[in-house]
Short mmCIF file of C-alpha atoms and ligand atoms in Angstrom, two decimals:
data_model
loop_
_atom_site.label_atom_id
_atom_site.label_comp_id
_atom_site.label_asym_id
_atom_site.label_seq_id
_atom_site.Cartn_x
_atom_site.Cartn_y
_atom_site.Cartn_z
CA UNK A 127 121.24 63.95 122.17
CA UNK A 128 124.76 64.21 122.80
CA UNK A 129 125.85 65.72 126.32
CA UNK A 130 127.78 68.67 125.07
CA UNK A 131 125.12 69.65 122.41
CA UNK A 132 122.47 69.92 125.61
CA UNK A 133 125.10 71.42 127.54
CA UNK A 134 125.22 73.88 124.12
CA UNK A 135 121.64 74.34 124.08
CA UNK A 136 120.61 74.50 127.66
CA UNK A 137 123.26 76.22 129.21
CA UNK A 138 124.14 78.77 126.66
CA UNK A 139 127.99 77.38 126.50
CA UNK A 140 129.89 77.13 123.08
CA UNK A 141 130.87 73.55 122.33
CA UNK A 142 134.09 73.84 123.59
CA UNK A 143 133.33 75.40 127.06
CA UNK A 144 130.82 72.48 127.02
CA UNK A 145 133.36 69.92 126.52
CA UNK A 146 136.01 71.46 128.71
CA UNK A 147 132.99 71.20 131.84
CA UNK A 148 132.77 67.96 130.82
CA UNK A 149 136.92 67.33 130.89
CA UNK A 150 137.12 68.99 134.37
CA UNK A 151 134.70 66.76 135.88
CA UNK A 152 131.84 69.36 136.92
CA UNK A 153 128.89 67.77 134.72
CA UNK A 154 127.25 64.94 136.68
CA UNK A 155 124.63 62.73 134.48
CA UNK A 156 122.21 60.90 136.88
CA UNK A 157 124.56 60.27 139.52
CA UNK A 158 127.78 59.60 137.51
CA UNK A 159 130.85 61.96 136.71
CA UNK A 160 130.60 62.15 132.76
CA UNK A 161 133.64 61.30 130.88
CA UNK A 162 132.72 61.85 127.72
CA UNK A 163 131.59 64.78 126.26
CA UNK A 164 129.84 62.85 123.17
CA UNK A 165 127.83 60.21 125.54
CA UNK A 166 124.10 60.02 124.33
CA UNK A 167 121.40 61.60 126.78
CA UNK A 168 117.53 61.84 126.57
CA UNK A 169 117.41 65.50 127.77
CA UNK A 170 113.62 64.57 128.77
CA UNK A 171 114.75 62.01 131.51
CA UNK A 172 118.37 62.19 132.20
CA UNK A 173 119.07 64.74 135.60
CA UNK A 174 122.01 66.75 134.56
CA UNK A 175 124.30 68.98 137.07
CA UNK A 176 126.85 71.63 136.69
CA UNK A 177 128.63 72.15 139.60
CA UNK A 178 126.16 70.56 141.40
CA UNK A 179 122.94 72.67 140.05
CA UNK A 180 120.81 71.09 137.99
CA UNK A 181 120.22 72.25 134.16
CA UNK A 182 116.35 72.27 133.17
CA UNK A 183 115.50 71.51 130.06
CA UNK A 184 113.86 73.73 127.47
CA UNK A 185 113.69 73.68 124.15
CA UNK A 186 111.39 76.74 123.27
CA UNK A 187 113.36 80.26 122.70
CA UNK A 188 111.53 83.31 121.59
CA UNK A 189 114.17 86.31 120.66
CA UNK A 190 113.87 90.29 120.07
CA UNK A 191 117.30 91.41 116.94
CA UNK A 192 117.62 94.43 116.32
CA UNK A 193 118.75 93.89 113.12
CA UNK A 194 121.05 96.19 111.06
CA UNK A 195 120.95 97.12 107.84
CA UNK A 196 123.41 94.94 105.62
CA UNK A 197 122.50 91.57 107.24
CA UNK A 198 120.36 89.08 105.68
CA UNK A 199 117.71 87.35 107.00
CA UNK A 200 118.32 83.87 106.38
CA UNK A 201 119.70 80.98 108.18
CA UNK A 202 122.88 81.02 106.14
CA UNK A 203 124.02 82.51 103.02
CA UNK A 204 127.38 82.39 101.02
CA UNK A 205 127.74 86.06 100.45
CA UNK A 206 126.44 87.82 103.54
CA UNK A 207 126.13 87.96 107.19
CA UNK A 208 123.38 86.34 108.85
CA UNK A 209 121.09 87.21 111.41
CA UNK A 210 122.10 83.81 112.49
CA UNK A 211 125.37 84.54 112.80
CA UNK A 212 124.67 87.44 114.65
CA UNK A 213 123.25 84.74 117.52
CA UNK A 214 124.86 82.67 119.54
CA UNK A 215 125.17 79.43 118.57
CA UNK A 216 122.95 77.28 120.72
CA UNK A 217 119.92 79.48 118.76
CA UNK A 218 120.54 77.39 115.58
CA UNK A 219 121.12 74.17 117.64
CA UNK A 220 117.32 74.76 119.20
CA UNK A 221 116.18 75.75 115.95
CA UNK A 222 114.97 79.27 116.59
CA UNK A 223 114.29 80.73 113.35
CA UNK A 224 113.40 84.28 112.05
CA UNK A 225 109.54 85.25 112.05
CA UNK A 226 109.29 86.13 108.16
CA UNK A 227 111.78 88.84 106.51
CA UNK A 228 113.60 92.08 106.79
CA UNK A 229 114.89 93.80 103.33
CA UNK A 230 119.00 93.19 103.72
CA UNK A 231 118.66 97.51 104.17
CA UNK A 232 116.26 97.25 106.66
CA UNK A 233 117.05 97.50 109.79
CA UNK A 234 114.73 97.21 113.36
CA UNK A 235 112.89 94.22 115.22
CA UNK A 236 112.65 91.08 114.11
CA UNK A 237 111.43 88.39 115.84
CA UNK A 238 112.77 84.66 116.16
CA UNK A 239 111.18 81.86 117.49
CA UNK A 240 111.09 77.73 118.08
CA UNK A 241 107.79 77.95 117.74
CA UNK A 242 106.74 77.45 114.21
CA UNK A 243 103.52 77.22 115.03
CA UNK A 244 103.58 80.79 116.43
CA UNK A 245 105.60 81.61 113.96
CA UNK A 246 103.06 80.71 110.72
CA UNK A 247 100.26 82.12 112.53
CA UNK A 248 101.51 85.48 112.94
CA UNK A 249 102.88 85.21 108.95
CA UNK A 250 99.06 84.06 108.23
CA UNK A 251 97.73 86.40 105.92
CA UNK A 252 94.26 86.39 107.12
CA UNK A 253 95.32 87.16 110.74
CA UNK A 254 96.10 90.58 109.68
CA UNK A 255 99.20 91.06 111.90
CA UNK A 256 100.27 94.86 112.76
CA UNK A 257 103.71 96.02 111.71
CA UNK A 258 104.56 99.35 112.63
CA UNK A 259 107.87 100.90 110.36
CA UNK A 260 109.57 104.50 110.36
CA UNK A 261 110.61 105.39 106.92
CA UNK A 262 112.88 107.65 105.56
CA UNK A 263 111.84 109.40 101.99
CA UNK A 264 113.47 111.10 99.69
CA UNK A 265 110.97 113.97 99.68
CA UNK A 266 107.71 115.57 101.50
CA UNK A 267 104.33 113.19 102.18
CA UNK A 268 101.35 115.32 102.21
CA UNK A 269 97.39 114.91 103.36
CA UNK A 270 96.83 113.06 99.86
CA UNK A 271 99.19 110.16 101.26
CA UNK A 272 97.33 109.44 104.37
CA UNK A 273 94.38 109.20 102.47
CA UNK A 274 95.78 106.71 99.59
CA UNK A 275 97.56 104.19 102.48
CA UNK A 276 94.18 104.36 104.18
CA UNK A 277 92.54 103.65 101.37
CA UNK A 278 94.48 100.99 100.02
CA UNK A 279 98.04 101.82 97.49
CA UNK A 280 97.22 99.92 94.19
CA UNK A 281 100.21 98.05 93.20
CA UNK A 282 101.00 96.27 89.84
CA UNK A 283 99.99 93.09 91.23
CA UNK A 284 97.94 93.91 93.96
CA UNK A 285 95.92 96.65 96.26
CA UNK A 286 97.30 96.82 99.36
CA UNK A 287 95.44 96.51 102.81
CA UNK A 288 94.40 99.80 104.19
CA UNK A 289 97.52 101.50 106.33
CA UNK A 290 97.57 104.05 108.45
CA UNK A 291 100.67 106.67 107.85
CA UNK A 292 101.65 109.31 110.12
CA UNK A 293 103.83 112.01 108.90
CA UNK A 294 106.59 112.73 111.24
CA UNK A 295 108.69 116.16 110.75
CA UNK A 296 109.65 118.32 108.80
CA UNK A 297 107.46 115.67 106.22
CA UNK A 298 109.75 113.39 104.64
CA UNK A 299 110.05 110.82 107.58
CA UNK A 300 106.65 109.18 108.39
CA UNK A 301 105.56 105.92 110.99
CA UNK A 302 103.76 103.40 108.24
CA UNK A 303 101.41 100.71 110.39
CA UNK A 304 100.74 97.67 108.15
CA UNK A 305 98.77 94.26 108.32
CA UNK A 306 100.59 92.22 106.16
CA UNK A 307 103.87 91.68 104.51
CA UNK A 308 104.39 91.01 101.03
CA UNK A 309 107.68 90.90 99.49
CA UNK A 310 109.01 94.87 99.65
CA UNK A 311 105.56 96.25 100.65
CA UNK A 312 106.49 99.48 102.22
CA UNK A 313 108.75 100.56 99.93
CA UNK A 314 106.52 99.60 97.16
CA UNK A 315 103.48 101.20 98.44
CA UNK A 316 105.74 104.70 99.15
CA UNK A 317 107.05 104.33 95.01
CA UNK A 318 103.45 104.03 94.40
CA UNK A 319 103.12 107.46 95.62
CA UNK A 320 106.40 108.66 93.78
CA UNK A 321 108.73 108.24 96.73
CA UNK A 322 111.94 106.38 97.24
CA UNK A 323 112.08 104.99 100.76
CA UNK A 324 115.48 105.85 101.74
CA UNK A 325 115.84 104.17 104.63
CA UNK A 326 113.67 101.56 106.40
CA UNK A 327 113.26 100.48 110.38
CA UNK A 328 110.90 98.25 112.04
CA UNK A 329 109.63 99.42 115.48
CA UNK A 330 106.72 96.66 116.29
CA UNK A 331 105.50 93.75 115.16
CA UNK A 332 102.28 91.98 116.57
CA UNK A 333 102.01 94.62 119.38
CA UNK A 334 106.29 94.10 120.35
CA UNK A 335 108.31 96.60 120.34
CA UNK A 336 111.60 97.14 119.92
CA UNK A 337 113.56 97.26 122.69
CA UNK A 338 115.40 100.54 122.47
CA UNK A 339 118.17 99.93 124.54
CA UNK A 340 119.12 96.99 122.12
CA UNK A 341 122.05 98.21 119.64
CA UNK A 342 121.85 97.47 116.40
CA UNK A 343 123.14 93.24 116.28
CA UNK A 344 122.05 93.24 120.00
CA UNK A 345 119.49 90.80 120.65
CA UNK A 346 117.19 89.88 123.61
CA UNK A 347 114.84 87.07 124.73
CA UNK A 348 111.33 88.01 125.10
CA UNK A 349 109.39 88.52 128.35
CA UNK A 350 107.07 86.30 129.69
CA UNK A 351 104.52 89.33 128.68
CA UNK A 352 105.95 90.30 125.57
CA UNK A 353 105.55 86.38 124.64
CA UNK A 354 101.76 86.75 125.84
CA UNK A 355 100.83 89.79 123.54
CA UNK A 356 102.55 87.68 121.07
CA UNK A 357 100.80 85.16 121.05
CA UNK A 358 97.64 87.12 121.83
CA UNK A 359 98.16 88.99 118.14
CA UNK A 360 98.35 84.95 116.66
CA UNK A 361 95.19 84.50 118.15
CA UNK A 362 93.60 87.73 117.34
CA UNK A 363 91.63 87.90 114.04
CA UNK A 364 92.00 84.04 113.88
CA UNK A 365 88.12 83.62 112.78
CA UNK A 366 88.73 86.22 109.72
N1 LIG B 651 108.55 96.43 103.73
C1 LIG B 651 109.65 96.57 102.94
O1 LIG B 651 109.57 97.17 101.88
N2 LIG B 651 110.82 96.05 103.39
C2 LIG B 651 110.94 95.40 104.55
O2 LIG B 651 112.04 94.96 104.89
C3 LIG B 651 109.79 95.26 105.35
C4 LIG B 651 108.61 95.79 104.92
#
């Protein structure tokens, strides 16, 4: 790996801070002043130090977006923003990708990760993981509702898992908890029912919530515990 893509990566510098610490003599590779911003490393072996502190090496990165509404989730697009370009850049240089999809109107938490592995199991369909959205309608839910999302919405091409929907006040905004994610569930389940979904926000997802002192485009690694129930809700119904 080059020395100014780990100094990228590992500590959290664009490309060009990382070769101007490199230019002004502060990055020391086993023992030696490096010269060259380009000179090949193996990150596993090689002791690096910045100003005379060693950087550690990691290569795992778990992230909390709160994404807004209008910005795709993809890794790049030709017509619209990007989550990913919401991030800084050393998330695309490790490779930490978005943990399935948000509608381009949706807006709330999304998860990103290194971890595919994490990343697939939580997608897995038979692992049932809970999604928790607030929705916006364009008119009053009523008792009938509950009862259809609990029992399962048929859809053209499918009947939905039971959900559990709460209706919030004064009746057209309502808290929708979901195990899986098929393309434009919510919103398909609530036209089901003969609502629109006017607006669409995801609060949780595998027992994470949104942070809500993250902005809209803010983003935030994960705790250590926040990782744990993460991984926890992989684990959870994995014998199903
Ligand atoms: N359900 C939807 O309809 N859209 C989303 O973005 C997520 C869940």
């Amino acid at each position: 790996m080059r020395l100014d893509k780990f100094l990228t990566m590992q500590g959290r510098y664009t490309r060009a801070q990382a070769k101007a610490l490199v230019r002004q003599g502060r990055v020391i590779v086993d023992g030696v002043t490096a010269a060259d911003g380009g000179m090949a490393i193996d990150p596993t072996q090689c002791a690096v130090l910045l100003d005379g502190e060693q950087i550690a090496y990691c290569d795992q990165l778990h992230l909390m977006l709160n994404k807004p509404a209008g910005v795709l989730t993809a890794a790049n697009d030709p017509r619209h923003r990007t989550v990913m370009d919401l991030l800084p850049p050393y998330c695309a240089a490790l490779s930490c990708m978005p943990i399935g999809r948000l509608d381009l109107d949706t807006q709330g938490l999304l998860l990103l990760t290194t971890d595919g592995t994490l990343a697939h199991r939580l997608l897995a369909p038979k692992r049932g993981v809970e999604k928790i959205y607030e929705a916006q309608l364009d008119g009053r839910l009523g008792p009938q509702d509950v009862e259809a999302f609990a029992a399962g919405v048929a859809l053209h091409d499918f009947t939905a898992r039971p959900a559990r929907l709460e209706i919030l006040p004064p009746g057209d905004r309502a808290r929708v908890t979901v195990c899986e994610g098929k393309y434009h569930q919510v919103k398909r389940m609530f036209q089901a029912r003969g609502r629109t979904v006017l607006a669409l926000k995801r609060l949780s997802f595998g027992g994470v919530a949104l942070d809500a002192s993250l902005a809209p485009g803010q983003w935030r690694e994960l705790t250590e515990q926040e990782l744990r129930t993460l991984r926890g809700a992989a684990e959870g119904s994995a014998n199903g």
